[in-house]
Short mmCIF file of C-alpha atoms in Angstrom, two decimals:
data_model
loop_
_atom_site.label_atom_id
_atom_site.label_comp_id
_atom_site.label_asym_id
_atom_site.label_seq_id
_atom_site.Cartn_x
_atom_site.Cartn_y
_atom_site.Cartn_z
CA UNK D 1 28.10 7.64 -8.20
CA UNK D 2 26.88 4.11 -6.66
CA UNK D 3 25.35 1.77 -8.85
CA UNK D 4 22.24 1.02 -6.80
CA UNK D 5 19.03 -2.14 -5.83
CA UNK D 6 16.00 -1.35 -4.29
CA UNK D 7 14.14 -4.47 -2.66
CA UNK D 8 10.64 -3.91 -2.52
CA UNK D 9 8.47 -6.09 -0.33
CA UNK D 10 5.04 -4.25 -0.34
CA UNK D 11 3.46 -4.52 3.16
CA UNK D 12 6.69 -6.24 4.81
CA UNK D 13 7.10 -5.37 8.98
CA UNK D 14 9.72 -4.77 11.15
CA UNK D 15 8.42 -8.01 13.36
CA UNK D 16 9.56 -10.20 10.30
CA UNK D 17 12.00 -9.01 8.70
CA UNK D 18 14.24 -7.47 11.31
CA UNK D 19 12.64 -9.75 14.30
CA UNK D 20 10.96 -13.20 14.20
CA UNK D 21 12.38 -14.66 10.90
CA UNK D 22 15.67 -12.43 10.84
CA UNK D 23 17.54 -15.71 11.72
CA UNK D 24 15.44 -17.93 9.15
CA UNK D 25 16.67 -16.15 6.06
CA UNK D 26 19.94 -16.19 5.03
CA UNK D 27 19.92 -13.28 2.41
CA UNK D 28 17.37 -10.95 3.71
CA UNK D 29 18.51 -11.74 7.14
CA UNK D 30 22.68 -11.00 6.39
CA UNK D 31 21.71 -7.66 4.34
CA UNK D 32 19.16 -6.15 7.81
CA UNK D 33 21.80 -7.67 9.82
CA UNK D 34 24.83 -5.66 8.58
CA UNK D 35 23.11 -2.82 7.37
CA UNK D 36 21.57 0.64 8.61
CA UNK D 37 18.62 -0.44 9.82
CA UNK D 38 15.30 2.29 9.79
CA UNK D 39 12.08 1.56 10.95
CA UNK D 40 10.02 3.54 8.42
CA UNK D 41 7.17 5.38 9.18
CA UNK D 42 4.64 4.80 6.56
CA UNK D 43 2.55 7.75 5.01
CA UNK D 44 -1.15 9.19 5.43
CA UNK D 45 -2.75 6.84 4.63
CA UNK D 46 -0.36 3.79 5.30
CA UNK D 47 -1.99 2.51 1.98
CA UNK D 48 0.72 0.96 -1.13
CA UNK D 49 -0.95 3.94 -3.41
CA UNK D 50 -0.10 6.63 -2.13
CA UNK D 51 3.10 5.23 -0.35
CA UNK D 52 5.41 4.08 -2.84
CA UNK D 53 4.97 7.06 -4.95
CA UNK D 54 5.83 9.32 -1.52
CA UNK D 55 9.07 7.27 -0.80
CA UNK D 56 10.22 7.68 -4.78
CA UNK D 57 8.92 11.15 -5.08
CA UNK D 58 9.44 12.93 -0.98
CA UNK D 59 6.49 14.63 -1.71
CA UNK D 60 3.65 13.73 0.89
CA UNK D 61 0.09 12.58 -0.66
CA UNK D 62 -1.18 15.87 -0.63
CA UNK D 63 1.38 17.02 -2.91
CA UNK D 64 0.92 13.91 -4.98
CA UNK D 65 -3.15 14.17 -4.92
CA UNK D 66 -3.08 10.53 -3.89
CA UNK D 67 -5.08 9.28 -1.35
CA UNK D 68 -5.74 5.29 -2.10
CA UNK D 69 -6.52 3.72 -4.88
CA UNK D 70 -10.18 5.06 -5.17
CA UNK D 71 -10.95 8.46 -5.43
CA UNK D 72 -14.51 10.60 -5.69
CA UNK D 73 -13.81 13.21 -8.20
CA UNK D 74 -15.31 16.41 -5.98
CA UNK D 75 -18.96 17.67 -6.49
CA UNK D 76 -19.74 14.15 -7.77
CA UNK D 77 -21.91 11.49 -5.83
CA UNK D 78 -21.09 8.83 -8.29
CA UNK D 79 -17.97 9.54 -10.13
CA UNK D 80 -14.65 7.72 -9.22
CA UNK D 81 -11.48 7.14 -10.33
CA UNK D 82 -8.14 4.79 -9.88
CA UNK D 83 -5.11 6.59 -9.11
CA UNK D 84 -2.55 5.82 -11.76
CA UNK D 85 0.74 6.88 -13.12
CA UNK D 86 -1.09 10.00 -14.94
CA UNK D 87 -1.32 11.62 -12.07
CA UNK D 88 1.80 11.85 -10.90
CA UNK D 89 3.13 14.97 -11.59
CA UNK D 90 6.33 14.90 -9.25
CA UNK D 91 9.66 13.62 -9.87
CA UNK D 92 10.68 10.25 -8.56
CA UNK D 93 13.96 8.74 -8.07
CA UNK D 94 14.52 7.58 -11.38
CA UNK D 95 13.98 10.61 -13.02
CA UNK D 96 16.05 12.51 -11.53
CA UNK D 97 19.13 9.84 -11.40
CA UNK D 98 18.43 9.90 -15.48
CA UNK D 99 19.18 13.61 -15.64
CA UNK D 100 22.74 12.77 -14.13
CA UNK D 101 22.94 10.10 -16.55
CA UNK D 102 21.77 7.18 -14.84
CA UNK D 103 19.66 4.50 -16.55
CA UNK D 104 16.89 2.90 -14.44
CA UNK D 105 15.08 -0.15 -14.31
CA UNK D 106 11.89 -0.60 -12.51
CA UNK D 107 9.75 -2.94 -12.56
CA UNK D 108 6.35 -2.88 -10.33
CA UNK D 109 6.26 0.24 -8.27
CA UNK D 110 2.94 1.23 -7.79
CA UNK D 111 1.28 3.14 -9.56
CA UNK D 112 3.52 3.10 -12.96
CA UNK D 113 0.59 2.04 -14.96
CA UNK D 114 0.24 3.54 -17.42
CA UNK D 115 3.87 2.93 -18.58
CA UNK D 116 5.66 6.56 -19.07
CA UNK D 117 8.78 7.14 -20.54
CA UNK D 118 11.90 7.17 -18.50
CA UNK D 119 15.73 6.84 -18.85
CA UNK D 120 15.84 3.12 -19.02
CA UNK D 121 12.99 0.48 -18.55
CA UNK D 122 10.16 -0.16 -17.01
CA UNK D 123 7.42 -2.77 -16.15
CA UNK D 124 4.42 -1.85 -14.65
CA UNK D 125 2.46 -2.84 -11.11
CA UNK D 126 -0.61 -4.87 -10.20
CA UNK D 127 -2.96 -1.80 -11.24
CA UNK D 128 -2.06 -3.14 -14.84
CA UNK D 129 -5.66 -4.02 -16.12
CA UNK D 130 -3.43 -7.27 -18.25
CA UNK D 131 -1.12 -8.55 -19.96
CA UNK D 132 -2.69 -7.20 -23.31
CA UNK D 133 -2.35 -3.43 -22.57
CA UNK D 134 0.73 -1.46 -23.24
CA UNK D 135 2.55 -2.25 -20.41
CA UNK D 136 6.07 -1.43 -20.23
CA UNK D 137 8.81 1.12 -21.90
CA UNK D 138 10.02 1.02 -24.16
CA UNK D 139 6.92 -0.27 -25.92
CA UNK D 140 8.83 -2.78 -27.50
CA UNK D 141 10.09 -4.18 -24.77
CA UNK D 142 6.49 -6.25 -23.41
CA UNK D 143 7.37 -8.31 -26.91
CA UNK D 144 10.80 -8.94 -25.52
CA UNK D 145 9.39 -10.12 -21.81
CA UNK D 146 6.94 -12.29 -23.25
CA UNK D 147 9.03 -13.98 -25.99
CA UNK D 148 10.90 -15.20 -23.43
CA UNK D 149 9.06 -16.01 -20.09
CA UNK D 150 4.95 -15.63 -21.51
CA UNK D 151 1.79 -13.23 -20.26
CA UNK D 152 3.62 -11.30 -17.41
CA UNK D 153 1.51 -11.60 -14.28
CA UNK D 154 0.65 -8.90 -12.61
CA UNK D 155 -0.91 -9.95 -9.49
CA UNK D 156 -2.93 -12.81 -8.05
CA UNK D 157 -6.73 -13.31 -6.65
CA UNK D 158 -7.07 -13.30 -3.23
CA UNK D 159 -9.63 -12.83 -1.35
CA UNK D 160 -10.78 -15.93 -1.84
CA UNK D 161 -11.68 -18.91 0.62
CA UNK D 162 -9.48 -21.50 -1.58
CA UNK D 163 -6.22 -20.61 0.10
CA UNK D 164 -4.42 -23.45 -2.08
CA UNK D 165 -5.11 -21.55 -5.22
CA UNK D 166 -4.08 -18.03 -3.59
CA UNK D 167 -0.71 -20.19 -2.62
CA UNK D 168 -0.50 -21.45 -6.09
CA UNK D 169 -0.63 -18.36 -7.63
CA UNK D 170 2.03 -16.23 -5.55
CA UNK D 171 4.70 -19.04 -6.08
CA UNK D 172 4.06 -18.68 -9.68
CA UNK D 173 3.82 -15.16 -10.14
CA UNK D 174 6.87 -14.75 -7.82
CA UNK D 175 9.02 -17.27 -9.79
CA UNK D 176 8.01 -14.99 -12.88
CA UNK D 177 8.69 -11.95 -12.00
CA UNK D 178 12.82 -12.86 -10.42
CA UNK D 179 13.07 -14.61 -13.83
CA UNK D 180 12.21 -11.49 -15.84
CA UNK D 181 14.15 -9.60 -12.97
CA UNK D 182 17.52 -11.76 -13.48
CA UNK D 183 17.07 -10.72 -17.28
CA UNK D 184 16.61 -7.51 -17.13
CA UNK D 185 19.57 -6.74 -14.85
CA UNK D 186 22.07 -9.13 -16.38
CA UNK D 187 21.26 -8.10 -20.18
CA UNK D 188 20.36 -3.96 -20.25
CA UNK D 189 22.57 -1.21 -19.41
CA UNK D 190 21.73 0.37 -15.68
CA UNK D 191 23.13 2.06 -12.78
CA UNK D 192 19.49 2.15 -10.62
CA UNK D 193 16.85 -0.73 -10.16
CA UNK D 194 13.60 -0.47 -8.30
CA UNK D 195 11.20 -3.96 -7.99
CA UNK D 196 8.31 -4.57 -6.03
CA UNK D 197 6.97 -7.80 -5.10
CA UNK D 198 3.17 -7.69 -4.58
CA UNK D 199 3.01 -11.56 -3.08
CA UNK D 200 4.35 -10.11 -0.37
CA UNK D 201 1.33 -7.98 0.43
CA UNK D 202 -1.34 -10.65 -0.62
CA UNK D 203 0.40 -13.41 1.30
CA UNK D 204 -0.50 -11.38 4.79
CA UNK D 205 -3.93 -10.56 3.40
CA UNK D 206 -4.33 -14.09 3.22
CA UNK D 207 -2.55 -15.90 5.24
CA UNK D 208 -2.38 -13.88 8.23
CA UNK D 209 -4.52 -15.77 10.80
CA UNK D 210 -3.24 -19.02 9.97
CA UNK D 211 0.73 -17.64 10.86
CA UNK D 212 0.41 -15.07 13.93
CA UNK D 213 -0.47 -16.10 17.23
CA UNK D 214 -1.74 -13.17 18.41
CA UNK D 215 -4.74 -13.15 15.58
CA UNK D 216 -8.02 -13.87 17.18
CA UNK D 217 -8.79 -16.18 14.73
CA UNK D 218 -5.55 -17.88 15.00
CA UNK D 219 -5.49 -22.09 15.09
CA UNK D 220 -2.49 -23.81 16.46
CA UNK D 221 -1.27 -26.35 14.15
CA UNK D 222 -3.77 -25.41 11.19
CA UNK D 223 -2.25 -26.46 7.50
CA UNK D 224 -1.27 -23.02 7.16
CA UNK D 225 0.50 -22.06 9.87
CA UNK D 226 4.29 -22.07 8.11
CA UNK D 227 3.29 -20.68 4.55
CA UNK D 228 4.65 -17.05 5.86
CA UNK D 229 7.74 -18.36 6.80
CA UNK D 230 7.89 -20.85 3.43
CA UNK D 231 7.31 -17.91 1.69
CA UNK D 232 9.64 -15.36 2.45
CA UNK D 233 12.20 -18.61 2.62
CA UNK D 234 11.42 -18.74 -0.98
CA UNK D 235 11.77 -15.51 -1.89
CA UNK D 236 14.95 -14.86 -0.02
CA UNK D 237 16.77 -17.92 -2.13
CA UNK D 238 15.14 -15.41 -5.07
CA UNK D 239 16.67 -12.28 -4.10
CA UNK D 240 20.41 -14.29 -2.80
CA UNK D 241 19.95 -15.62 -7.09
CA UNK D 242 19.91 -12.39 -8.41
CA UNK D 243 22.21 -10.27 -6.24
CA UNK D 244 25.17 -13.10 -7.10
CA UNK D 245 24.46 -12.36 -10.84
CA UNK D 246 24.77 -7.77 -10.37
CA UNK D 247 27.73 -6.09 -9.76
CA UNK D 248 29.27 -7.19 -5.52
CA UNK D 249 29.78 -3.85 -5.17
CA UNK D 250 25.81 -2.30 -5.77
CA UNK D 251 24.25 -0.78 -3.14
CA UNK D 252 21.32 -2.82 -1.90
CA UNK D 253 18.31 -0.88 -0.32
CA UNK D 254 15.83 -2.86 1.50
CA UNK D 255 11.95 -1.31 1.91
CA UNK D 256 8.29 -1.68 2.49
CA UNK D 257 5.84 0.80 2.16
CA UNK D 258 3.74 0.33 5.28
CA UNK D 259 3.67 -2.92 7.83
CA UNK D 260 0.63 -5.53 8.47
CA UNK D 261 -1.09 -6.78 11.79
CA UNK D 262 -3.99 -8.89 12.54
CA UNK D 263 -7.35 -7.91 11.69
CA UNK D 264 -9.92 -7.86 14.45
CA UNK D 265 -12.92 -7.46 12.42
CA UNK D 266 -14.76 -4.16 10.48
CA UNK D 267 -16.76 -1.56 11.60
CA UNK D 268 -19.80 -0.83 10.02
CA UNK D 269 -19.02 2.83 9.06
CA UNK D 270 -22.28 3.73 6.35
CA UNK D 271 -24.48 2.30 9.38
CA UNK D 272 -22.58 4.10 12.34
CA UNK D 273 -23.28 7.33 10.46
CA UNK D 274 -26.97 6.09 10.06
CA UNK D 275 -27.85 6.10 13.37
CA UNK D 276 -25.77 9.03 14.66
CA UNK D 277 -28.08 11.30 12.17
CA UNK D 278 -25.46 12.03 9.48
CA UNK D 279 -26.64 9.89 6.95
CA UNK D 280 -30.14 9.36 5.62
CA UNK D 281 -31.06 6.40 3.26
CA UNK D 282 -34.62 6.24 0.87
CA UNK D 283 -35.33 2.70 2.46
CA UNK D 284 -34.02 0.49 4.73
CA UNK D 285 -31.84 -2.60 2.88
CA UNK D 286 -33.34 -5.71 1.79
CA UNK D 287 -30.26 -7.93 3.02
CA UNK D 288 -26.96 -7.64 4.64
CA UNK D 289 -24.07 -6.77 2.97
CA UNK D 290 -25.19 -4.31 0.33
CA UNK D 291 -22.93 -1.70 -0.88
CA UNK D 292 -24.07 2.07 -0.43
CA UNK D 293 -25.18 3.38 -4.10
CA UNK D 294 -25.99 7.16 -4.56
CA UNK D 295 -29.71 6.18 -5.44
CA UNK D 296 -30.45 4.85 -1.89
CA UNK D 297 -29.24 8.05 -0.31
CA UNK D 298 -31.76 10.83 1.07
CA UNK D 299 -29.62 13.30 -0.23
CA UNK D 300 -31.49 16.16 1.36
CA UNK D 301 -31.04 15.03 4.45
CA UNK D 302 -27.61 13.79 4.52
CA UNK D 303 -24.70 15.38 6.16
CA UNK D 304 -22.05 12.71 5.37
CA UNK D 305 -21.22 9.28 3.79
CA UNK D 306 -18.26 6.94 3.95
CA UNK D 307 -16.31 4.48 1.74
CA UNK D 308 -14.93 1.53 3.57
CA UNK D 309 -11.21 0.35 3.07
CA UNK D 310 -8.33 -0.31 5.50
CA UNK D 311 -8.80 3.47 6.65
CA UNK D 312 -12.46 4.52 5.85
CA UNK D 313 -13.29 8.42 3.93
CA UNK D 314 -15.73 10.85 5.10
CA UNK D 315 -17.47 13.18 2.43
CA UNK D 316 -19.69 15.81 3.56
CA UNK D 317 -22.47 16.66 1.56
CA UNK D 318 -21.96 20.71 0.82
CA UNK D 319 -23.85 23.10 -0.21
CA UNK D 320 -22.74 24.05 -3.76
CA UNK D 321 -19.82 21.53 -3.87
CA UNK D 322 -22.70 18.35 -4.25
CA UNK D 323 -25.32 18.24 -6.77
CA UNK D 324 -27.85 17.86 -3.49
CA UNK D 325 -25.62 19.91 -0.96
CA UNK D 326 -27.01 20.84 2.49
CA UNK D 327 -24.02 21.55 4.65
CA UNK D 328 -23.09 25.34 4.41
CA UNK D 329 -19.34 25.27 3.62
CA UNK D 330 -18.84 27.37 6.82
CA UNK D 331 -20.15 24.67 9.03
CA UNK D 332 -18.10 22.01 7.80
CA UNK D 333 -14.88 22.73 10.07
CA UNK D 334 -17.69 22.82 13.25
CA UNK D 335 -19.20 19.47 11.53
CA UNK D 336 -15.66 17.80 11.15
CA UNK D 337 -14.80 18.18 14.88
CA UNK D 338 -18.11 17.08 15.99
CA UNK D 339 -17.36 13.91 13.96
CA UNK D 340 -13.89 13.61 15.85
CA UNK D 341 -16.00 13.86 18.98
CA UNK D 342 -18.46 11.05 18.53
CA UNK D 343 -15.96 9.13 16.57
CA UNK D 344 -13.73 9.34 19.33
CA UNK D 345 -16.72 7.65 21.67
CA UNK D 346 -16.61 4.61 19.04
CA UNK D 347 -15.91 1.82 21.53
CA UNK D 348 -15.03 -2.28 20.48
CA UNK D 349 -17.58 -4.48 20.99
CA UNK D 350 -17.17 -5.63 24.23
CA UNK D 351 -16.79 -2.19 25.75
CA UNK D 352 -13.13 -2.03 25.11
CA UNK D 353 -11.58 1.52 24.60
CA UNK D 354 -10.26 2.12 20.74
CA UNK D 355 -7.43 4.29 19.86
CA UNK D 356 -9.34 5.58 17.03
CA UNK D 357 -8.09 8.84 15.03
CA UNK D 358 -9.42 11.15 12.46
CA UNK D 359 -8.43 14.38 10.36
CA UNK D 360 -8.75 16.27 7.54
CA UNK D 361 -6.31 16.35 4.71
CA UNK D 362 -5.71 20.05 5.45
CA UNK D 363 -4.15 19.11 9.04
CA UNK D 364 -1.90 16.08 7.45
CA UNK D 365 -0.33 17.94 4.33
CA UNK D 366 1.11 21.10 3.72
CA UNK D 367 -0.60 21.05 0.33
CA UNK D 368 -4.11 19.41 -0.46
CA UNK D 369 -4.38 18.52 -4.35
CA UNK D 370 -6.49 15.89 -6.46
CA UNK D 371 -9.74 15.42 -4.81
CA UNK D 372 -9.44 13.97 -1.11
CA UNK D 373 -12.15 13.29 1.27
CA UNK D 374 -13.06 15.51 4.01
CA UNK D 375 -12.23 13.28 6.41
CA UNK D 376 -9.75 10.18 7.04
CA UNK D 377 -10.55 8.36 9.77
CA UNK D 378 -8.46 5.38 11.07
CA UNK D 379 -10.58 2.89 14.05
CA UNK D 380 -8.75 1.46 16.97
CA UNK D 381 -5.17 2.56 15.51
CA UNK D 382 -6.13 1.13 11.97
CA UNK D 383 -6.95 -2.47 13.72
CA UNK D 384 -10.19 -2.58 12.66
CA UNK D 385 -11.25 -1.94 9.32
CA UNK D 386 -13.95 0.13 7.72
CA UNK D 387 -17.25 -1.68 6.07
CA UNK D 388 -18.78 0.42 3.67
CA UNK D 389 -21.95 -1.89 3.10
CA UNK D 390 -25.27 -1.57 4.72
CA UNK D 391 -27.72 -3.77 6.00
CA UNK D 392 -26.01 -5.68 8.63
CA UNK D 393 -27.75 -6.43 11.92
CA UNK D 394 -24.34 -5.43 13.38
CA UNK D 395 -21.70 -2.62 13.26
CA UNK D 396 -18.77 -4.54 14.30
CA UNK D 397 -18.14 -7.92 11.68
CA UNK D 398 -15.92 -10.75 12.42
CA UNK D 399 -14.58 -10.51 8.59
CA UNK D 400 -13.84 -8.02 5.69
CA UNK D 401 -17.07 -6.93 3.86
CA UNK D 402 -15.52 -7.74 0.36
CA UNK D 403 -13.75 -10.82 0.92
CA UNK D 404 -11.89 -12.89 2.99
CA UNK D 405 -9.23 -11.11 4.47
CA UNK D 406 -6.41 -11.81 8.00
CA UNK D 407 -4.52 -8.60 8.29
CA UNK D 408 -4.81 -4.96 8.04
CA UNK D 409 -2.40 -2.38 7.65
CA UNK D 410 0.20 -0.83 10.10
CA UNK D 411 2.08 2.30 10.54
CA UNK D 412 5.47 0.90 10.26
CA UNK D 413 7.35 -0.85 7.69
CA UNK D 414 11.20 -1.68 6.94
CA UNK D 415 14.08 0.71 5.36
CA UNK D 416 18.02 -1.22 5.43
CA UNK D 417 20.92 -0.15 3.44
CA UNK D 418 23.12 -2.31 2.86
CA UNK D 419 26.76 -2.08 1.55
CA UNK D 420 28.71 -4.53 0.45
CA UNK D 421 32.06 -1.87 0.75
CA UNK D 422 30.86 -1.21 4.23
CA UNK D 423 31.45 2.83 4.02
CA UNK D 424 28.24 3.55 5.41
CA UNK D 425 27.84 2.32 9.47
CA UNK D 426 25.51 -0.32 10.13
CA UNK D 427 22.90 -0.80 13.06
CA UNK D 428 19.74 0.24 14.41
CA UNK D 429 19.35 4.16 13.63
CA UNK D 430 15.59 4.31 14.74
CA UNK D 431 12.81 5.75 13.04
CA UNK D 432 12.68 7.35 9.61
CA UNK D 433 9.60 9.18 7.55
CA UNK D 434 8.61 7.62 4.55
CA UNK D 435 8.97 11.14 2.65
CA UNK D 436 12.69 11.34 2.90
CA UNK D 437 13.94 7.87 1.41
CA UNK D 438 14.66 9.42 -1.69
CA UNK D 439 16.95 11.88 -0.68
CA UNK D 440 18.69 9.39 1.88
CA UNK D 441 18.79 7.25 -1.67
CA UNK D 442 20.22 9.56 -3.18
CA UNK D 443 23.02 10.98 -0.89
CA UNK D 444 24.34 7.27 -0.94
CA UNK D 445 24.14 6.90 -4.51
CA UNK D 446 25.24 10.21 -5.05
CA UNK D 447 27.96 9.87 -2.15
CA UNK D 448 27.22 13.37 -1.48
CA UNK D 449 28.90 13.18 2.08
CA UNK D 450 27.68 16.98 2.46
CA UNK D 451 24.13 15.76 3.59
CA UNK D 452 24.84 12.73 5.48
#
């Protein structure tokens, strides 16, 4: 058995990591360089919950009930929830190397909050409400963390227009959380380790614009325009620090959970289904930007409403599922593929054709659990996000509804293994499914040569 590291960079693409600043970092860019290289094909949604939990558990999101962070519980027009580790009820990679005797650490893999026991121990992710809750296990280890390096932060603000205090922050919180890293794996027992580093996500959020060329908001020589690069230069002298102080000979696996691209604005999805007929509200809004509440919905005349997000959910309004259900549960396969049809017609807004996709959950998963929308609907190959807010004189906005925000989600992430004894080959092996990185985890660590 291999003693094992998994990297995680949430949101980190192929087109930086294996492409434009491949040559820029000397860690990072050694480890993709001699490894197996995978592009990884993100889940359904591309979204960190429910992805991380599909690449540690190979169950799809279906399986898992996880569908983003929000979810409506079913039958309710108001009720909502945030996915968190007490839903998951498969087994991910850490569990099952503890029943062969391996201890784990992991430390911000979404969503381990709450904190559940495991072989070994564990921090949890950015869903932590604080610092104050119960956050890691054993228990008694939070005491330990901050004793030694203070509050443990969790993640950072920002969607915010103060982009020096959004930089401030990630340093900070990075520099934390390799400090408590470095601890961890140079004073417990373990033969497994699993980190995620948030910053990685939030600096694309919001820093996007400033860094690609191809953003339509991008501004040659802005004050901005090298913090991607600075960053993930600073993170790479982070992970070179801690793999000199584990074992040469530990496996090192390399991952994202989905990519990023520019933004090109947000589609007004609440209003869109306004004027197509679907959706019915009491009165019209009073100013622009408000966000859809049950009370302003005509309920019995309402087909369907939306949430917005980086992929936007459809809920029909059925008869005997909703408190105010109209939609006879037999018309609602006829009702979704009408919505495919006129969603389908959705054009930018300057005429341009979108690649825009949507589908139920029952045509994505083999099993539908939890409570997931009717529809998931992705506009212009997820380039454009969805605005769930009302009252705009528009349906196409420059920026994110709820804050300011440069890059969206994409399909495709990273996935390198990298070993130091060089027993497994190295190079480009194309394109791998989210869903089976644990079991290509654990043949390696397992060395079972049976199901290479």
């Amino acid at each position: 058995m291999r003693r094992a590291i998994v990297i995680g960079l949430d949101c980190a693409p192929p087109r930086i990591l294996y492409d434009e600043l491949r040559n820029e970092l000397n860690v990072l860019g050694k480890l993709v360089g001699e490894g197996q290289r995978y592009i990884m094909r993100s889940s359904h949604p591309p979204i960190t919950i429910p992805a991380w939990m599909v690449m540690a558990t190979g169950k799809t999101p279906g399986e898992l009930g996880l569908y983003g962070f929000r979810h409506r519980v079913l039958g309710s027009y108001d009720k909502m929830y945030i996915a968190d580790s007490t839903r998951i009820r498969e087994e991910p990679i850490w569990n099952t190397l503890g029943k062969h005797g391996v201890n784990s650490i992991v430390v911000g893999v979404p969503p381990s909050y709450p904190p559940r026991p495991i072989k070994g121990y564990l921090i949890s992710d950015f869903i932590t409400p604080d610092h104050t809750k119960r956050y890691t296990w054993p228990p008694w280890l939070k005491k330990e963390i901050e004793n030694r390096f203070g509050p443990y932060i969790f993640d950072v603000v920002f969607r915010i227009e103060d982009r020096d205090k959004v930089a401030k922050g990630l340093w900070e919180m990075t520099e934390q959380h390799f400090k408590v890293l470095e601890y961890l794996l140079t004073n417990k027992k373990w033969g497994f380790a699993w980190f995620v580093e948030i910053g990685v996500d939030r600096l694309h959020h919001a820093f996007w614009k400033y860094w690609d060329r191809n953003h339509p908001k991008h501004v040659s020589g802005n004050k901005y325009e090298q913090i991607i690069p600075s960053y993930y230069k600073f993170l790479d002298e982070k992970i070179g620090s801690l793999l000199e102080k584990i074992p040469k000979d530990t496996l090192v696996f390399i991952v994202s959970d989905h990519g990023a691209k520019a933004m090109k604005g947000a589609f007004v999805v609440n209003q869109w289904l306004e004027e197509k007929g679907y959706l019915k509200l009491k009165k019209k809004p009073e100013k622009p930007g408000e966000d859809l509440k049950p009370n302003m919905i005509d309920w019995d005349h309402t087909k369907v409403w939306g949430w917005g997000g980086y992929y936007s959910r459809f809920f029909i309004n059925v008869k005997g599922r909703e408190p105010n259900g109209i939609v006879e549960p037999s018309d609602v396969p006829e009702l979704i593929e009408e919505l495919k049809d006129e969603l389908r017609k959705i054009k930018g807004p300057n005429g341009e054709v979108w690649n825009t996709k949507a589908y139920a959950p029952r045509e994505l998963y083999p099993v539908v659990k939890g409570d997931p929308p009717d529809m998931m609907v992705y506009f212009d190959d997820l380039s454009w996000r969805a605005a769930g807010t009302i009252g705009w004189n528009t349906l196409y906005l420059e920026e994110n509804d709820k804050g300011p925000d440069d890059a969206v989600h994409d399909w495709y992430g990273v996935f390198t293994i990298y070993d130091p004894e060089e027993t497994i080959e190295s190079g480009d092996k194309g394109i791998i499914d989210i869903h089976r990185i644990k079991d290509k985890m654990i043949q390696y660590i397992m060395e079972d040569k049976k199901i290479v």
